[in-house]
Amino acid sequence: DAEITQSPRHKITETGRQVTLACHQTWNHNNMFWYRQDLGHGLRLIHYSYGVQDTNKGEVSDGYSVSRSNTEDLPLTLESAASSQTSVYFCASRPPNRGNRETQYFGPGTRLLVL
Amino acid sequence: KNQVEQSPQSLIILEGKNCTLQCNYTVSPFSNLRWYKQDTGRGPVSLTIMTFSENTKSNGRYTATLDADTKQSSLHITASQLSDSASYICVVREGGGNKLTFGTGTQLKVEL
């Protein structure tokens, strides 16, 4: 069955280190998204991509970067991890728009702790 | 600023009882509203979607309503089960684009 996976599921790192979170989907969706989820906030968009070589900043993109070299993967990199980036990170993918009804399919999440 | 507010923040009910969760939004222009269920430690999963012209949508024991005039939606759960324990998130899509605004969710716990 097609799916979306994230790795690692849990990560502890130190302030200042570079961290990369992986996201892989097998639906062949062009659209992929990264969100963070924190207490007291709804899911907030970090970066998104509408296809290979396409990347765009979301509302909370500072300190994060993404790259899209193929359809299946959208890795999220924290250039220099900060304690404020302690959060749960969700990757999502979505098929092409047809009437704006298409749902996003979320991965299981990565819980990141920055010490 | 576009906002989605959900109430209550948390709710505890007994198994078999019904409950209703609320969502108020200020997103404009409006495209559609979706309810997600998020189990602990998992990603959100879509339950229902409603556009401007749809004022009710059911998915099993879940029934969502939408009043686009007052910008309110509700999610009604009938005959609750322990497996309904989860966070329920209301998400509104802005018209004319792909921007989504997420509510902070209602944490539901169903007890014996």
Coordinates of N, CA and C in Angstrom, one line a residue, chain A:
Chain A
D1 N 0.8 -1.2 0.0 CA 0.0 0.0 0.0 C 0.9 1.3 0.0
A2 N 0.4 2.3 -0.7 CA 1.1 3.5 -0.7 C 1.1 4.1 0.7
E3 N 2.1 4.9 1.1 CA 2.2 5.5 2.4 C 3.1 6.6 2.4
I4 N 3.2 7.3 3.6 CA 4.1 8.4 3.8 C 4.8 8.1 5.2
T5 N 6.1 8.1 5.1 CA 6.9 7.7 6.3 C 7.8 8.9 6.7
Q6 N 8.2 8.9 8.0 CA 9.1 9.9 8.5 C 10.2 9.2 9.3
S7 N 11.4 9.7 9.3 CA 12.4 9.2 10.1 C 13.4 10.3 10.5
P8 N 14.0 10.2 11.7 CA 13.6 9.3 12.7 C 12.3 9.6 13.3
R9 N 11.7 8.8 14.2 CA 10.5 9.1 14.9 C 10.8 10.0 16.1
H10 N 11.9 9.8 16.7 CA 12.3 10.6 17.8 C 13.8 11.0 17.7
K11 N 14.1 12.2 18.1 CA 15.5 12.7 17.9 C 15.8 13.6 19.0
I12 N 17.0 13.4 19.6 CA 17.5 14.4 20.6 C 18.8 14.9 20.1
T13 N 18.9 16.2 20.1 CA 20.1 16.8 19.6 C 20.5 18.0 20.4
E14 N 21.7 18.6 20.2 CA 22.2 19.7 20.9 C 22.1 21.0 20.1
T15 N 22.0 22.1 20.9 CA 21.9 23.4 20.2 C 23.1 23.6 19.3
G16 N 22.8 24.1 18.1 CA 23.9 24.4 17.2 C 24.2 23.3 16.2
R17 N 23.7 22.1 16.4 CA 23.9 21.0 15.5 C 23.0 21.1 14.3
Q18 N 23.4 20.6 13.2 CA 22.6 20.5 12.0 C 21.8 19.1 12.1
V19 N 20.5 19.2 11.8 CA 19.7 18.0 11.9 C 18.8 17.9 10.6
T20 N 18.7 16.7 10.1 CA 17.9 16.5 8.9 C 16.8 15.5 9.2
L21 N 15.6 15.8 9.0 CA 14.4 14.9 9.1 C 14.0 14.5 7.8
A22 N 13.8 13.2 7.7 CA 13.4 12.6 6.4 C 11.9 12.4 6.2
C23 N 11.4 12.6 5.0 CA 10.0 12.3 4.7 C 10.0 11.6 3.3
H24 N 9.3 10.5 3.2 CA 9.2 9.7 2.0 C 7.8 9.3 1.8
Q25 N 7.3 9.5 0.5 CA 5.9 9.1 0.2 C 5.9 8.3 -1.1
T26 N 5.1 7.3 -1.1 CA 5.0 6.4 -2.3 C 3.8 6.6 -3.1
W27 N 3.0 7.7 -2.9 CA 1.8 8.0 -3.7 C 2.2 8.7 -5.0
N28 N 3.4 9.1 -5.2 CA 3.8 9.9 -6.3 C 3.1 11.3 -6.4
H29 N 2.8 11.8 -5.2 CA 2.2 13.1 -5.1 C 3.2 14.2 -5.4
N30 N 2.8 15.2 -6.2 CA 3.7 16.3 -6.4 C 3.8 17.3 -5.2
N31 N 2.7 17.4 -4.5 CA 2.7 18.4 -3.4 C 3.1 17.8 -2.1
M32 N 4.1 18.4 -1.4 CA 4.6 17.9 -0.1 C 4.8 19.1 0.8
F33 N 4.6 18.9 2.1 CA 4.6 20.0 3.1 C 5.3 19.5 4.4
W34 N 5.8 20.5 5.1 CA 6.4 20.3 6.4 C 5.7 21.2 7.4
Y35 N 5.2 20.7 8.5 CA 4.6 21.4 9.5 C 5.3 21.2 10.9
R36 N 5.1 22.1 11.8 CA 5.4 21.8 13.2 C 4.2 22.0 14.0
Q37 N 4.1 21.2 15.1 CA 3.0 21.2 16.0 C 3.4 21.5 17.4
D38 N 3.0 22.5 18.0 CA 3.3 22.9 19.4 C 2.1 23.2 20.2
L39 N 2.2 22.9 21.5 CA 1.0 23.2 22.4 C 0.6 24.6 22.2
G40 N -0.7 24.8 22.1 CA -1.3 26.1 22.1 C -1.3 26.7 20.7
H41 N -0.7 26.0 19.7 CA -0.7 26.4 18.3 C -1.3 25.4 17.4
G42 N -2.0 25.8 16.4 CA -2.4 24.9 15.3 C -1.1 24.5 14.6
L43 N -1.3 23.5 13.7 CA -0.2 23.1 12.8 C 0.3 24.3 12.0
R44 N 1.6 24.6 12.0 CA 2.1 25.7 11.3 C 3.0 25.3 10.1
L45 N 2.8 25.9 9.0 CA 3.6 25.5 7.8 C 5.0 26.0 7.8
I46 N 5.9 25.1 7.5 CA 7.4 25.5 7.5 C 7.8 25.8 6.1
H47 N 7.7 24.7 5.3 CA 8.1 24.8 3.9 C 7.2 23.9 3.1
Y48 N 7.1 24.1 1.8 CA 6.3 23.3 0.9 C 6.9 23.2 -0.5
S49 N 6.5 22.2 -1.2 CA 7.0 22.0 -2.5 C 5.9 21.4 -3.4
Y50 N 5.8 22.0 -4.7 CA 4.8 21.6 -5.6 C 5.4 20.7 -6.7
G51 N 6.6 20.3 -6.5 CA 7.2 19.4 -7.5 C 8.7 19.4 -7.4
V52 N 9.4 18.6 -8.2 CA 10.9 18.5 -8.2 C 11.5 19.8 -8.5
Q53 N 12.5 20.2 -7.7 CA 13.2 21.4 -7.7 C 12.4 22.7 -7.3
D54 N 11.2 22.5 -6.9 CA 10.3 23.6 -6.4 C 10.3 23.6 -4.9
T55 N 10.6 24.7 -4.2 CA 10.5 24.8 -2.8 C 10.0 26.2 -2.5
N56 N 9.2 26.3 -1.4 CA 8.6 27.6 -1.0 C 8.6 27.7 0.5
K57 N 8.7 28.9 1.0 CA 8.7 29.2 2.4 C 7.3 29.3 2.9
G58 N 7.1 28.7 4.1 CA 5.8 28.8 4.8 C 5.9 30.0 5.8
E59 N 4.9 29.9 6.8 CA 4.9 31.0 7.8 C 5.9 31.0 8.8
V60 N 6.6 29.8 9.1 CA 7.6 29.8 10.1 C 8.9 29.1 9.6
S61 N 9.4 29.6 8.5 CA 10.5 29.0 7.8 C 11.9 29.4 8.3
D62 N 12.0 30.4 9.1 CA 13.4 30.8 9.6 C 14.1 29.7 10.3
G63 N 15.3 29.4 9.9 CA 16.1 28.3 10.5 C 15.9 27.0 9.9
Y64 N 15.1 26.9 8.9 CA 14.8 25.6 8.2 C 15.1 25.7 6.7
S65 N 15.4 24.6 6.1 CA 15.5 24.5 4.7 C 15.0 23.2 4.2
V66 N 14.6 23.1 2.9 CA 14.2 21.9 2.3 C 14.8 21.8 0.9
S67 N 14.9 20.6 0.4 CA 15.3 20.4 -1.0 C 14.4 19.3 -1.6
R68 N 14.2 19.4 -2.9 CA 13.3 18.4 -3.6 C 14.0 17.9 -4.9
S69 N 14.7 16.8 -4.7 CA 15.5 16.3 -5.8 C 14.7 15.2 -6.6
N70 N 13.7 14.6 -5.9 CA 12.8 13.7 -6.6 C 11.4 13.8 -6.1
T71 N 10.4 13.1 -6.6 CA 9.0 13.2 -6.2 C 8.8 12.7 -4.9
E72 N 9.5 11.6 -4.5 CA 9.2 10.9 -3.3 C 9.6 11.5 -2.0
D73 N 10.7 12.3 -2.0 CA 11.3 12.8 -0.8 C 11.4 14.3 -0.6
L74 N 11.1 14.7 0.6 CA 11.3 16.1 1.0 C 12.0 16.2 2.3
P75 N 13.3 16.2 2.4 CA 14.0 16.3 3.7 C 13.9 17.7 4.2
L76 N 13.8 17.8 5.6 CA 13.8 19.1 6.2 C 15.1 19.2 7.1
T77 N 15.8 20.3 6.8 CA 17.1 20.5 7.5 C 17.0 21.7 8.5
L78 N 17.4 21.5 9.7 CA 17.6 22.5 10.7 C 19.0 22.9 10.6
E79 N 19.3 24.1 10.1 CA 20.7 24.4 9.9 C 21.6 24.5 11.1
S80 N 21.0 25.1 12.2 CA 21.7 25.2 13.5 C 20.6 25.1 14.5
A81 N 20.4 23.9 15.1 CA 19.2 23.7 15.9 C 19.2 24.6 17.1
A82 N 18.0 25.1 17.4 CA 17.8 26.0 18.6 C 16.7 25.3 19.5
S83 N 16.8 25.7 20.8 CA 15.8 25.1 21.7 C 14.4 25.4 21.3
S84 N 14.2 26.6 20.6 CA 12.8 27.0 20.1 C 12.3 26.0 19.0
Q85 N 13.2 25.2 18.5 CA 12.8 24.3 17.5 C 12.4 22.9 18.0
T86 N 12.4 22.8 19.3 CA 11.9 21.6 20.0 C 10.4 21.5 19.6
S87 N 9.9 20.4 19.0 CA 8.6 20.4 18.5 C 8.3 19.0 17.9
V88 N 7.1 18.8 17.5 CA 6.7 17.6 16.7 C 6.6 18.1 15.3
Y89 N 7.3 17.4 14.4 CA 7.3 17.8 13.0 C 6.5 16.7 12.1
F90 N 5.6 17.3 11.3 CA 4.8 16.4 10.4 C 5.0 16.8 9.0
C91 N 5.2 15.7 8.2 CA 5.3 15.8 6.8 C 3.9 15.4 6.2
A92 N 3.6 16.0 5.1 CA 2.3 15.7 4.5 C 2.5 15.7 3.0
S93 N 1.7 15.0 2.3 CA 1.6 15.1 0.8 C 0.2 15.1 0.3
R94 N 0.0 15.6 -0.9 CA -1.3 15.9 -1.4 C -1.3 15.7 -2.9
P95 N -2.3 15.0 -3.5 CA -2.4 14.9 -4.9 C -2.7 16.2 -5.5
P96 N -2.6 16.3 -6.9 CA -2.9 17.6 -7.5 C -4.3 18.1 -7.3
N97 N -4.5 19.4 -7.3 CA -5.8 20.1 -7.0 C -6.8 19.7 -8.1
R98 N -7.9 19.2 -7.7 CA -9.1 19.1 -8.6 C -10.3 19.6 -7.8
G99 N -10.6 20.8 -7.9 CA -11.7 21.4 -7.2 C -11.4 21.7 -5.7
N100 N -10.2 21.7 -5.4 CA -9.8 22.1 -4.0 C -10.3 21.2 -2.9
R101 N -10.6 20.0 -3.3 CA -11.2 19.0 -2.3 C -10.1 18.0 -1.8
E102 N -9.0 18.0 -2.4 CA -8.0 17.0 -2.1 C -7.4 17.1 -0.7
T103 N -7.3 16.0 0.0 CA -6.8 16.0 1.3 C -5.3 15.9 1.4
Q104 N -4.8 16.4 2.5 CA -3.4 16.1 2.7 C -3.3 14.9 3.6
Y105 N -2.3 14.0 3.2 CA -2.0 12.8 4.0 C -0.8 13.0 4.8
F106 N -0.9 12.9 6.1 CA 0.1 13.2 7.0 C 0.9 11.9 7.4
G107 N 2.2 12.2 7.6 CA 3.1 11.1 8.2 C 2.9 11.0 9.7
P108 N 3.6 10.1 10.3 CA 3.4 9.8 11.7 C 4.0 10.8 12.6
G109 N 4.9 11.7 12.1 CA 5.5 12.7 12.9 C 6.9 12.3 13.4
T110 N 7.7 13.3 13.7 CA 9.0 13.2 14.3 C 9.1 14.1 15.5
R111 N 9.3 13.5 16.7 CA 9.4 14.3 17.9 C 10.9 14.7 18.1
L112 N 11.2 16.0 18.0 CA 12.5 16.5 18.1 C 12.7 17.3 19.4
L113 N 13.8 17.0 20.2 CA 14.1 17.7 21.4 C 15.5 18.3 21.2
V114 N 15.6 19.6 21.3 CA 16.9 20.3 21.2 C 17.3 20.8 22.6
L115 N 18.5 20.2 23.0 CA 19.0 20.5 24.4 C 20.0 21.6 24.4

